[in-house]
PDB file of C-alpha atoms (C1' of nucleotides) in Angstrom:
ATOM      1  CA  MET A   1      21.993  13.213  66.168  1.00 91.00           C
ATOM      2  CA  GLN A   2      18.351  12.062  66.131  1.00 90.00           C
ATOM      3  CA  GLU A   3      17.815  13.372  69.645  1.00 94.00           C
ATOM      4  CA  LEU A   4      18.657  16.884  68.447  1.00 96.00           C
ATOM      5  CA  LEU A   5      15.998  16.999  65.714  1.00 96.00           C
ATOM      6  CA  HIS A   6      12.410  18.040  66.205  1.00 96.00           C
ATOM      7  CA  PRO A   7      10.470  14.785  66.698  1.00 94.00           C
ATOM      8  CA  ASP A   8       7.490  15.889  64.582  1.00 94.00           C
ATOM      9  CA  LEU A   9       9.456  16.761  61.444  1.00 93.00           C
ATOM     10  CA  PRO A  10      10.967  14.433  58.828  1.00 95.00           C
ATOM     11  CA  PHE A  11      14.622  15.209  58.155  1.00 95.00           C
ATOM     12  CA  ARG A  12      16.845  14.029  55.357  1.00 95.00           C
ATOM     13  CA  LEU A  13      20.551  14.116  54.688  1.00 97.00           C
ATOM     14  CA  ASN A  14      21.249  15.474  51.232  1.00 96.00           C
ATOM     15  CA  GLY A  15      24.163  16.762  49.221  1.00 97.00           C
ATOM     16  CA  ARG A  16      25.674  17.688  45.896  1.00 96.00           C
ATOM     17  CA  LEU A  17      28.844  16.728  44.133  1.00 97.00           C
ATOM     18  CA  TRP A  18      30.598  18.408  41.209  1.00 96.00           C
ATOM     19  CA  ILE A  19      33.863  18.864  39.384  1.00 96.00           C
ATOM     20  CA  GLU A  20      34.994  22.452  39.048  1.00 95.00           C
ATOM     21  CA  GLY A  21      37.616  24.126  36.893  1.00 93.00           C
ATOM     22  CA  PRO A  22      39.469  27.304  37.802  1.00 92.00           C
ATOM     23  CA  THR A  23      36.636  29.640  36.764  1.00 91.00           C
ATOM     24  CA  GLU A  24      33.494  27.591  36.346  1.00 94.00           C
ATOM     25  CA  ARG A  25      31.805  24.295  36.969  1.00 95.00           C
ATOM     26  CA  PHE A  26      32.668  21.456  34.668  1.00 96.00           C
ATOM     27  CA  MET A  27      30.419  18.582  35.667  1.00 97.00           C
ATOM     28  CA  GLY A  28      27.525  18.098  38.035  1.00 96.00           C
ATOM     29  CA  ILE A  29      24.253  16.245  38.365  1.00 96.00           C
ATOM     30  CA  GLY A  30      22.383  18.714  36.131  1.00 96.00           C
ATOM     31  CA  ARG A  31      24.975  18.596  33.370  1.00 97.00           C
ATOM     32  CA  LEU A  32      24.998  14.813  33.593  1.00 97.00           C
ATOM     33  CA  GLU A  33      21.248  14.655  33.102  1.00 97.00           C
ATOM     34  CA  LEU A  34      21.553  17.012  30.167  1.00 97.00           C
ATOM     35  CA  LEU A  35      24.174  14.781  28.551  1.00 98.00           C
ATOM     36  CA  GLU A  36      21.969  11.731  29.044  1.00 97.00           C
ATOM     37  CA  LYS A  37      18.984  13.430  27.456  1.00 97.00           C
ATOM     38  CA  ILE A  38      21.004  14.718  24.507  1.00 97.00           C
ATOM     39  CA  ASP A  39      22.268  11.190  24.036  1.00 97.00           C
ATOM     40  CA  ARG A  40      18.775   9.779  24.071  1.00 96.00           C
ATOM     41  CA  LEU A  41      17.085  12.500  22.000  1.00 96.00           C
ATOM     42  CA  GLY A  42      19.860  13.560  19.608  1.00 96.00           C
ATOM     43  CA  SER A  43      19.077  17.236  20.079  1.00 96.00           C
ATOM     44  CA  ILE A  44      19.999  20.001  22.504  1.00 97.00           C
ATOM     45  CA  SER A  45      16.677  21.733  22.038  1.00 95.00           C
ATOM     46  CA  ARG A  46      14.632  18.622  22.758  1.00 95.00           C
ATOM     47  CA  ALA A  47      16.808  17.802  25.765  1.00 96.00           C
ATOM     48  CA  ALA A  48      16.329  21.335  27.084  1.00 95.00           C
ATOM     49  CA  GLN A  49      12.609  21.090  26.532  1.00 94.00           C
ATOM     50  CA  GLU A  50      12.411  17.848  28.484  1.00 93.00           C
ATOM     51  CA  MET A  51      14.399  19.384  31.347  1.00 94.00           C
ATOM     52  CA  GLN A  52      12.139  22.457  31.496  1.00 93.00           C
ATOM     53  CA  MET A  53      15.221  24.506  30.668  1.00 94.00           C
ATOM     54  CA  SER A  54      15.647  27.260  28.113  1.00 95.00           C
ATOM     55  CA  TYR A  55      17.533  26.260  24.974  1.00 96.00           C
ATOM     56  CA  LYS A  56      20.085  28.998  25.598  1.00 96.00           C
ATOM     57  CA  ARG A  57      20.915  27.665  29.032  1.00 96.00           C
ATOM     58  CA  ALA A  58      21.325  24.141  27.721  1.00 97.00           C
ATOM     59  CA  TRP A  59      23.496  25.376  24.875  1.00 97.00           C
ATOM     60  CA  ASP A  60      25.626  27.421  27.286  1.00 97.00           C
ATOM     61  CA  LEU A  61      26.130  24.344  29.470  1.00 97.00           C
ATOM     62  CA  VAL A  62      27.159  22.229  26.473  1.00 97.00           C
ATOM     63  CA  THR A  63      29.613  24.932  25.388  1.00 97.00           C
ATOM     64  CA  SER A  64      31.048  25.126  28.894  1.00 97.00           C
ATOM     65  CA  MET A  65      31.571  21.349  29.019  1.00 97.00           C
ATOM     66  CA  ASN A  66      33.031  21.146  25.534  1.00 97.00           C
ATOM     67  CA  GLN A  67      35.507  23.939  26.200  1.00 96.00           C
ATOM     68  CA  GLN A  68      36.732  22.427  29.438  1.00 96.00           C
ATOM     69  CA  ALA A  69      37.028  18.860  28.223  1.00 97.00           C
ATOM     70  CA  ARG A  70      40.094  17.560  26.415  1.00 96.00           C
ATOM     71  CA  GLU A  71      37.836  16.809  23.476  1.00 96.00           C
ATOM     72  CA  PRO A  72      34.166  17.755  23.008  1.00 97.00           C
ATOM     73  CA  LEU A  73      31.578  15.713  24.892  1.00 98.00           C
ATOM     74  CA  VAL A  74      28.848  16.770  22.495  1.00 98.00           C
ATOM     75  CA  SER A  75      29.165  17.180  18.751  1.00 97.00           C
ATOM     76  CA  THR A  76      26.661  19.480  17.103  1.00 97.00           C
ATOM     77  CA  GLN A  77      25.449  20.146  13.602  1.00 96.00           C
ATOM     78  CA  ALA A  78      23.495  23.229  12.516  1.00 94.00           C
ATOM     79  CA  GLY A  79      21.382  22.527   9.467  1.00 92.00           C
ATOM     80  CA  GLY A  80      20.973  19.287   7.610  1.00 92.00           C
ATOM     81  CA  LYS A  81      18.372  16.577   7.953  1.00 89.00           C
ATOM     82  CA  GLN A  82      15.719  17.524  10.486  1.00 91.00           C
ATOM     83  CA  GLY A  83      17.477  20.866  10.886  1.00 93.00           C
ATOM     84  CA  GLY A  84      20.543  19.423  12.514  1.00 94.00           C
ATOM     85  CA  GLY A  85      21.154  17.852  15.888  1.00 95.00           C
ATOM     86  CA  ALA A  86      23.639  16.849  18.513  1.00 97.00           C
ATOM     87  CA  VAL A  87      25.329  13.593  19.429  1.00 97.00           C
ATOM     88  CA  VAL A  88      27.223  12.626  22.553  1.00 98.00           C
ATOM     89  CA  THR A  89      30.762  11.653  21.553  1.00 98.00           C
ATOM     90  CA  GLU A  90      32.640   8.603  22.840  1.00 98.00           C
ATOM     91  CA  ALA A  91      34.337  10.936  25.347  1.00 98.00           C
ATOM     92  CA  GLY A  92      30.885  12.105  26.368  1.00 98.00           C
ATOM     93  CA  GLN A  93      29.685   8.528  26.796  1.00 98.00           C
ATOM     94  CA  GLN A  94      32.661   7.803  29.009  1.00 98.00           C
ATOM     95  CA  MET A  95      31.965  10.921  31.053  1.00 98.00           C
ATOM     96  CA  ILE A  96      28.372   9.763  31.544  1.00 98.00           C
ATOM     97  CA  ARG A  97      29.540   6.354  32.741  1.00 98.00           C
ATOM     98  CA  GLU A  98      32.197   7.652  35.118  1.00 97.00           C
ATOM     99  CA  PHE A  99      30.246  10.484  36.660  1.00 97.00           C
ATOM    100  CA  THR A 100      27.202   8.252  37.060  1.00 97.00           C
ATOM    101  CA  ALA A 101      29.378   5.772  38.938  1.00 97.00           C
ATOM    102  CA  LEU A 102      30.802   8.539  41.134  1.00 97.00           C
ATOM    103  CA  GLN A 103      27.311   9.773  41.796  1.00 97.00           C
ATOM    104  CA  ALA A 104      26.245   6.274  42.820  1.00 98.00           C
ATOM    105  CA  ARG A 105      29.115   5.992  45.305  1.00 98.00           C
ATOM    106  CA  PHE A 106      28.095   9.369  46.706  1.00 98.00           C
ATOM    107  CA  GLN A 107      24.510   8.211  47.103  1.00 97.00           C
ATOM    108  CA  ALA A 108      25.798   5.151  48.935  1.00 98.00           C
ATOM    109  CA  PHE A 109      27.791   7.419  51.249  1.00 98.00           C
ATOM    110  CA  LEU A 110      24.682   9.494  51.915  1.00 97.00           C
ATOM    111  CA  ALA A 111      22.601   6.404  52.589  1.00 97.00           C
ATOM    112  CA  GLU A 112      25.161   4.992  55.005  1.00 97.00           C
ATOM    113  CA  GLU A 113      25.464   8.294  56.856  1.00 97.00           C
ATOM    114  CA  SER A 114      21.688   8.550  56.987  1.00 96.00           C
ATOM    115  CA  ARG A 115      21.603   5.230  58.825  1.00 93.00           C
ATOM    116  CA  HIS A 116      24.028   6.620  61.396  1.00 87.00           C
ATOM    117  CA  LEU A 117      21.934   9.752  61.639  1.00 85.00           C
ATOM    118  CA  ALA A 118      18.717   7.928  62.301  1.00 81.00           C
ATOM    119  CA  GLN A 119      19.856   5.745  65.169  1.00 69.00           C
TER     120      GLN A 119
ATOM    121  CA  MET B   1      38.417  10.391  34.214  1.00 91.00           C
ATOM    122  CA  GLN B   2      41.674  12.360  33.954  1.00 90.00           C
ATOM    123  CA  GLU B   3      41.894  11.648  30.244  1.00 95.00           C
ATOM    124  CA  LEU B   4      38.602  13.452  29.689  1.00 96.00           C
ATOM    125  CA  LEU B   5      39.688  16.726  31.296  1.00 96.00           C
ATOM    126  CA  HIS B   6      41.487  19.538  29.537  1.00 95.00           C
ATOM    127  CA  PRO B   7      45.200  18.990  30.296  1.00 95.00           C
ATOM    128  CA  ASP B   8      45.975  22.701  30.816  1.00 94.00           C
ATOM    129  CA  LEU B   9      43.306  23.328  33.452  1.00 93.00           C
ATOM    130  CA  PRO B  10      43.319  22.388  37.151  1.00 95.00           C
ATOM    131  CA  PHE B  11      40.151  20.546  38.193  1.00 95.00           C
ATOM    132  CA  ARG B  12      38.841  19.787  41.620  1.00 95.00           C
ATOM    133  CA  LEU B  13      36.126  17.554  43.013  1.00 96.00           C
ATOM    134  CA  ASN B  14      33.925  19.466  45.391  1.00 96.00           C
ATOM    135  CA  GLY B  15      30.603  19.060  47.127  1.00 97.00           C
ATOM    136  CA  ARG B  16      28.171  20.116  49.798  1.00 96.00           C
ATOM    137  CA  LEU B  17      26.291  18.284  52.485  1.00 97.00           C
ATOM    138  CA  TRP B  18      23.283  19.339  54.504  1.00 97.00           C
ATOM    139  CA  ILE B  19      20.320  18.177  56.552  1.00 97.00           C
ATOM    140  CA  GLU B  20      16.969  19.386  55.324  1.00 95.00           C
ATOM    141  CA  GLY B  21      13.543  19.472  56.888  1.00 94.00           C
ATOM    142  CA  PRO B  22      10.264  19.325  54.953  1.00 92.00           C
ATOM    143  CA  THR B  23      10.314  23.013  54.008  1.00 91.00           C
ATOM    144  CA  GLU B  24      13.761  24.408  54.683  1.00 94.00           C
ATOM    145  CA  ARG B  25      17.355  23.605  55.391  1.00 96.00           C
ATOM    146  CA  PHE B  26      18.211  22.674  58.958  1.00 97.00           C
ATOM    147  CA  MET B  27      21.977  22.287  59.042  1.00 97.00           C
ATOM    148  CA  GLY B  28      24.828  22.936  56.626  1.00 97.00           C
ATOM    149  CA  ILE B  29      28.399  24.113  56.542  1.00 97.00           C
ATOM    150  CA  GLY B  30      27.427  27.803  56.757  1.00 97.00           C
ATOM    151  CA  ARG B  31      25.123  27.257  59.709  1.00 97.00           C
ATOM    152  CA  LEU B  32      27.794  25.194  61.411  1.00 98.00           C
ATOM    153  CA  GLU B  33      30.336  28.009  61.042  1.00 97.00           C
ATOM    154  CA  LEU B  34      27.785  30.435  62.396  1.00 98.00           C
ATOM    155  CA  LEU B  35      27.193  28.246  65.451  1.00 98.00           C
ATOM    156  CA  GLU B  36      30.933  27.994  66.061  1.00 98.00           C
ATOM    157  CA  LYS B  37      31.399  31.743  65.878  1.00 97.00           C
ATOM    158  CA  ILE B  38      28.447  32.456  68.156  1.00 98.00           C
ATOM    159  CA  ASP B  39      29.939  29.973  70.598  1.00 97.00           C
ATOM    160  CA  ARG B  40      33.298  31.713  70.497  1.00 97.00           C
ATOM    161  CA  LEU B  41      32.054  35.320  70.479  1.00 97.00           C
ATOM    162  CA  GLY B  42      28.883  35.096  72.586  1.00 96.00           C
ATOM    163  CA  SER B  43      26.962  37.296  70.178  1.00 96.00           C
ATOM    164  CA  ILE B  44      24.972  36.859  66.972  1.00 97.00           C
ATOM    165  CA  SER B  45      25.901  40.315  65.746  1.00 96.00           C
ATOM    166  CA  ARG B  46      29.626  39.812  66.236  1.00 96.00           C
ATOM    167  CA  ALA B  47      29.440  36.360  64.635  1.00 96.00           C
ATOM    168  CA  ALA B  48      27.598  37.841  61.653  1.00 96.00           C
ATOM    169  CA  GLN B  49      30.147  40.618  61.383  1.00 94.00           C
ATOM    170  CA  GLU B  50      32.998  38.121  61.316  1.00 94.00           C
ATOM    171  CA  MET B  51      31.243  36.100  58.614  1.00 95.00           C
ATOM    172  CA  GLN B  52      30.652  39.206  56.465  1.00 94.00           C
ATOM    173  CA  MET B  53      26.966  38.461  56.825  1.00 95.00           C
ATOM    174  CA  SER B  54      24.145  40.823  57.674  1.00 96.00           C
ATOM    175  CA  TYR B  55      22.847  40.555  61.224  1.00 97.00           C
ATOM    176  CA  LYS B  56      19.367  39.867  59.924  1.00 97.00           C
ATOM    177  CA  ARG B  57      20.516  36.893  57.904  1.00 97.00           C
ATOM    178  CA  ALA B  58      22.397  35.448  60.865  1.00 97.00           C
ATOM    179  CA  TRP B  59      19.410  35.966  63.108  1.00 97.00           C
ATOM    180  CA  ASP B  60      17.108  34.335  60.551  1.00 97.00           C
ATOM    181  CA  LEU B  61      19.416  31.317  60.393  1.00 98.00           C
ATOM    182  CA  VAL B  62      19.486  31.006  64.165  1.00 98.00           C
ATOM    183  CA  THR B  63      15.700  31.204  64.282  1.00 97.00           C
ATOM    184  CA  SER B  64      15.403  28.548  61.587  1.00 97.00           C
ATOM    185  CA  MET B  65      17.715  26.191  63.475  1.00 97.00           C
ATOM    186  CA  ASN B  66      16.061  26.791  66.822  1.00 97.00           C
ATOM    187  CA  GLN B  67      12.595  26.160  65.420  1.00 96.00           C
ATOM    188  CA  GLN B  68      13.574  22.889  63.762  1.00 96.00           C
ATOM    189  CA  ALA B  69      15.598  21.483  66.620  1.00 97.00           C
ATOM    190  CA  ARG B  70      14.025  19.537  69.476  1.00 96.00           C
ATOM    191  CA  GLU B  71      15.387  22.204  71.798  1.00 97.00           C
ATOM    192  CA  PRO B  72      17.090  25.511  70.898  1.00 98.00           C
ATOM    193  CA  LEU B  73      20.697  25.345  69.739  1.00 98.00           C
ATOM    194  CA  VAL B  74      21.252  28.998  70.608  1.00 98.00           C
ATOM    195  CA  SER B  75      19.880  30.849  73.599  1.00 98.00           C
ATOM    196  CA  THR B  76      19.580  34.608  73.265  1.00 97.00           C
ATOM    197  CA  GLN B  77      19.119  37.548  75.562  1.00 96.00           C
ATOM    198  CA  ALA B  78      18.020  41.018  74.453  1.00 94.00           C
ATOM    199  CA  GLY B  79      19.164  43.693  76.889  1.00 93.00           C
ATOM    200  CA  GLY B  80      21.301  43.284  79.961  1.00 93.00           C
ATOM    201  CA  LYS B  81      25.011  43.585  80.469  1.00 90.00           C
ATOM    202  CA  GLN B  82      26.738  44.647  77.245  1.00 92.00           C
ATOM    203  CA  GLY B  83      23.327  44.873  75.652  1.00 94.00           C
ATOM    204  CA  GLY B  84      22.658  41.161  75.703  1.00 95.00           C
ATOM    205  CA  GLY B  85      24.162  38.251  73.834  1.00 96.00           C
ATOM    206  CA  ALA B  86      23.786  34.684  72.708  1.00 97.00           C
ATOM    207  CA  VAL B  87      25.118  31.366  73.937  1.00 97.00           C
ATOM    208  CA  VAL B  88      25.241  27.991  72.243  1.00 98.00           C
ATOM    209  CA  THR B  89      23.309  25.491  74.370  1.00 98.00           C
ATOM    210  CA  GLU B  90      24.474  21.987  75.235  1.00 98.00           C
ATOM    211  CA  ALA B  91      22.290  20.736  72.359  1.00 98.00           C
ATOM    212  CA  GLY B  92      24.049  23.251  70.133  1.00 98.00           C
ATOM    213  CA  GLN B  93      27.454  22.054  71.280  1.00 98.00           C
ATOM    214  CA  GLN B  94      26.476  18.500  70.464  1.00 98.00           C
ATOM    215  CA  MET B  95      25.242  19.574  67.030  1.00 98.00           C
ATOM    216  CA  ILE B  96      28.588  21.258  66.387  1.00 98.00           C
ATOM    217  CA  ARG B  97      30.448  18.110  67.349  1.00 98.00           C
ATOM    218  CA  GLU B  98      28.320  15.724  65.317  1.00 97.00           C
ATOM    219  CA  PHE B  99      27.999  17.781  62.177  1.00 97.00           C
ATOM    220  CA  THR B 100      31.714  18.602  62.259  1.00 98.00           C
ATOM    221  CA  ALA B 101      32.431  14.871  62.404  1.00 97.00           C
ATOM    222  CA  LEU B 102      30.052  14.187  59.528  1.00 97.00           C
ATOM    223  CA  GLN B 103      31.673  16.961  57.555  1.00 97.00           C
ATOM    224  CA  ALA B 104      35.085  15.426  58.181  1.00 98.00           C
ATOM    225  CA  ARG B 105      33.927  12.044  56.890  1.00 98.00           C
ATOM    226  CA  PHE B 106      32.565  13.783  53.814  1.00 98.00           C
ATOM    227  CA  GLN B 107      35.890  15.529  53.221  1.00 97.00           C
ATOM    228  CA  ALA B 108      37.589  12.151  53.502  1.00 98.00           C
ATOM    229  CA  PHE B 109      35.193  10.770  50.902  1.00 98.00           C
ATOM    230  CA  LEU B 110      35.975  13.682  48.598  1.00 97.00           C
ATOM    231  CA  ALA B 111      39.710  13.248  49.080  1.00 97.00           C
ATOM    232  CA  GLU B 112      39.529   9.526  48.355  1.00 97.00           C
ATOM    233  CA  GLU B 113      37.436  10.081  45.230  1.00 97.00           C
ATOM    234  CA  SER B 114      39.814  12.820  44.130  1.00 96.00           C
ATOM    235  CA  ARG B 115      42.643  10.277  44.214  1.00 93.00           C
ATOM    236  CA  HIS B 116      40.618   8.007  41.926  1.00 87.00           C
ATOM    237  CA  LEU B 117      39.888  10.952  39.681  1.00 85.00           C
ATOM    238  CA  ALA B 118      43.487  12.009  39.315  1.00 81.00           C
ATOM    239  CA  GLN B 119      44.916   8.684  38.256  1.00 69.00           C
TER     240      GLN B 119
ATOM    241  C1'  DG C   1      14.867  28.549  -4.246  1.00 65.10           C
ATOM    242  C1'  DG C   2      11.756  28.162  -0.309  1.00 65.10           C
ATOM    243  C1'  DT C   3      10.757  25.533   3.891  1.00 65.10           C
ATOM    244  C1'  DC C   4      11.936  23.359   8.036  1.00 65.10           C
ATOM    245  C1'  DG C   5      13.981  22.431  12.501  1.00 65.10           C
ATOM    246  C1'  DT C   6      17.996  22.888  14.467  1.00 65.10           C
ATOM    247  C1'  DT C   7      22.312  25.287  16.248  1.00 65.10           C
ATOM    248  C1'  DA C   8      24.383  29.792  17.432  1.00 65.10           C
ATOM    249  C1'  DT C   9      24.357  34.197  19.760  1.00 65.10           C
ATOM    250  C1'  DA C  10      22.963  38.748  21.652  1.00 65.10           C
ATOM    251  C1'  DT C  11      19.723  41.459  24.235  1.00 65.10           C
ATOM    252  C1'  DT C  12      16.001  42.234  27.411  1.00 65.10           C
ATOM    253  C1'  DT C  13      13.066  40.869  31.089  1.00 65.10           C
ATOM    254  C1'  DT C  14      11.949  38.398  35.220  1.00 65.10           C
ATOM    255  C1'  DC C  15      12.930  36.063  39.361  1.00 65.10           C
ATOM    256  C1'  DT C  16      15.222  35.115  43.592  1.00 65.10           C
ATOM    257  C1'  DC C  17      18.070  35.684  47.350  1.00 65.10           C
ATOM    258  C1'  DA C  18      20.942  38.252  50.206  1.00 65.10           C
ATOM    259  C1'  DA C  19      22.263  42.869  51.648  1.00 65.10           C
ATOM    260  C1'  DA C  20      21.058  47.151  53.254  1.00 65.10           C
ATOM    261  C1'  DC C  21      18.310  50.018  55.801  1.00 65.10           C
ATOM    262  C1'  DA C  22      15.234  51.270  59.423  1.00 65.10           C
ATOM    263  C1'  DT C  23      13.007  50.832  64.054  1.00 65.10           C
ATOM    264  C1'  DA C  24      11.599  49.000  68.222  1.00 65.10           C
ATOM    265  C1'  DA C  25      12.328  46.413  72.448  1.00 65.10           C
ATOM    266  C1'  DC C  26      15.169  44.899  76.008  1.00 65.10           C
ATOM    267  C1'  DG C  27      17.651  45.259  80.425  1.00 65.10           C
ATOM    268  C1'  DC C  28      22.017  46.396  82.661  1.00 65.10           C
ATOM    269  C1'  DT C  29      24.897  50.499  83.941  1.00 65.10           C
ATOM    270  C1'  DT C  30      25.783  55.030  85.234  1.00 65.10           C
TER     271       DT C  30
ATOM    272  C1'  DA D   1      16.165  58.800  83.364  1.00 65.10           C
ATOM    273  C1'  DA D   2      19.505  58.430  79.677  1.00 65.10           C
ATOM    274  C1'  DG D   3      22.855  55.665  77.240  1.00 65.10           C
ATOM    275  C1'  DC D   4      24.621  51.566  75.430  1.00 65.10           C
ATOM    276  C1'  DG D   5      24.961  47.325  72.624  1.00 65.10           C
ATOM    277  C1'  DT D   6      22.415  43.731  71.738  1.00 65.10           C
ATOM    278  C1'  DT D   7      18.285  41.018  70.050  1.00 65.10           C
ATOM    279  C1'  DA D   8      14.013  41.241  67.250  1.00 65.10           C
ATOM    280  C1'  DT D   9      11.506  42.289  63.039  1.00 65.10           C
ATOM    281  C1'  DG D  10       9.749  44.553  58.874  1.00 65.10           C
ATOM    282  C1'  DT D  11      10.691  46.911  54.462  1.00 65.10           C
ATOM    283  C1'  DT D  12      13.413  48.364  50.577  1.00 65.10           C
ATOM    284  C1'  DT D  13      17.278  47.922  47.517  1.00 65.10           C
ATOM    285  C1'  DG D  14      20.646  45.528  44.645  1.00 65.10           C
ATOM    286  C1'  DA D  15      23.098  41.982  42.268  1.00 65.10           C
ATOM    287  C1'  DG D  16      23.351  37.860  39.891  1.00 65.10           C
ATOM    288  C1'  DA D  17      21.241  34.087  37.580  1.00 65.10           C
ATOM    289  C1'  DA D  18      17.951  32.134  34.740  1.00 65.10           C
ATOM    290  C1'  DA D  19      14.218  32.763  31.499  1.00 65.10           C
ATOM    291  C1'  DA D  20      12.281  34.907  27.730  1.00 65.10           C
ATOM    292  C1'  DT D  21      12.663  37.014  23.463  1.00 65.10           C
ATOM    293  C1'  DA D  22      14.685  37.932  19.083  1.00 65.10           C
ATOM    294  C1'  DT D  23      17.556  36.941  14.888  1.00 65.10           C
ATOM    295  C1'  DA D  24      20.775  34.914  12.089  1.00 65.10           C
ATOM    296  C1'  DA D  25      23.082  30.936  10.073  1.00 65.10           C
ATOM    297  C1'  DC D  26      23.069  26.380   8.592  1.00 65.10           C
ATOM    298  C1'  DG D  27      22.221  22.547   5.320  1.00 65.10           C
ATOM    299  C1'  DA D  28      19.196  18.704   3.754  1.00 65.10           C
ATOM    300  C1'  DC D  29      14.969  18.115   1.284  1.00 65.10           C
ATOM    301  C1'  DC D  30      11.098  19.055  -1.622  1.00 65.10           C
TER     302       DC D  30
END
DNA sequence: GGTCGTTATATTTTCTCAAACATAACGCTT
DNA sequence: AAGCGTTATGTTTGAGAAAATATAACGACC
């Protein structure tokens, strides 16, 4: 493949992986990151902020995941101490672990194919 | 993973793969299809038509590929018999073969991971 | 009861990408 | 020379997605 690419330009193999339901996406790299940040920060709004994402978008993503999962991945509370917050449930934790692992295998696939590509 | 997904909904693992240069995409599944159709039809406009794509977009994609490749993947002629046309070069043929093979390995990866996912 | 920071939700605005549209140039054919 | 179908290229329009904006509800805490 290398001999087909312009010699002066750096090329890179890249890709995306996701799980989709019948009408919308269920899980992907962006949603995974959002889950991780919610887990770490205990708040959808702070997670959104850290991802440079509007709160509404983050909230919509959480709703989409919760509705498509067997049980909610994120549990929320409006009002209460510090105004409320959000916690990643045990199901959510498991989702983080499994999709992270899948993502890692995908990265390994990309790396291996990149080797092929280069030589 | 199965136990995390809503039991009433059908889920599917999906993904995309592409080769990117420093500023823009170089090769992907859409560009591959375009190359194949140009090869079969001998014309950018007819290939675009068959892909439900505007001629301009198809032409822009061809230009992008040609500029990033070591040598053009598509050779064009404006004017002449039947108004002109386009042919996929030997480099283009090779690109079709190699990216198709890569794509097949990726589909195999997805299928294997889907098995994991389901059970 | 008022304040605070958060979730919850609808509406409006902005951005981005592809489509649509519009011409010109090209070179065989008649 | 005119016609044809194609490549070549710029400009305008449109649709969809994301951001921005706006408000309400919530519940602990002071």
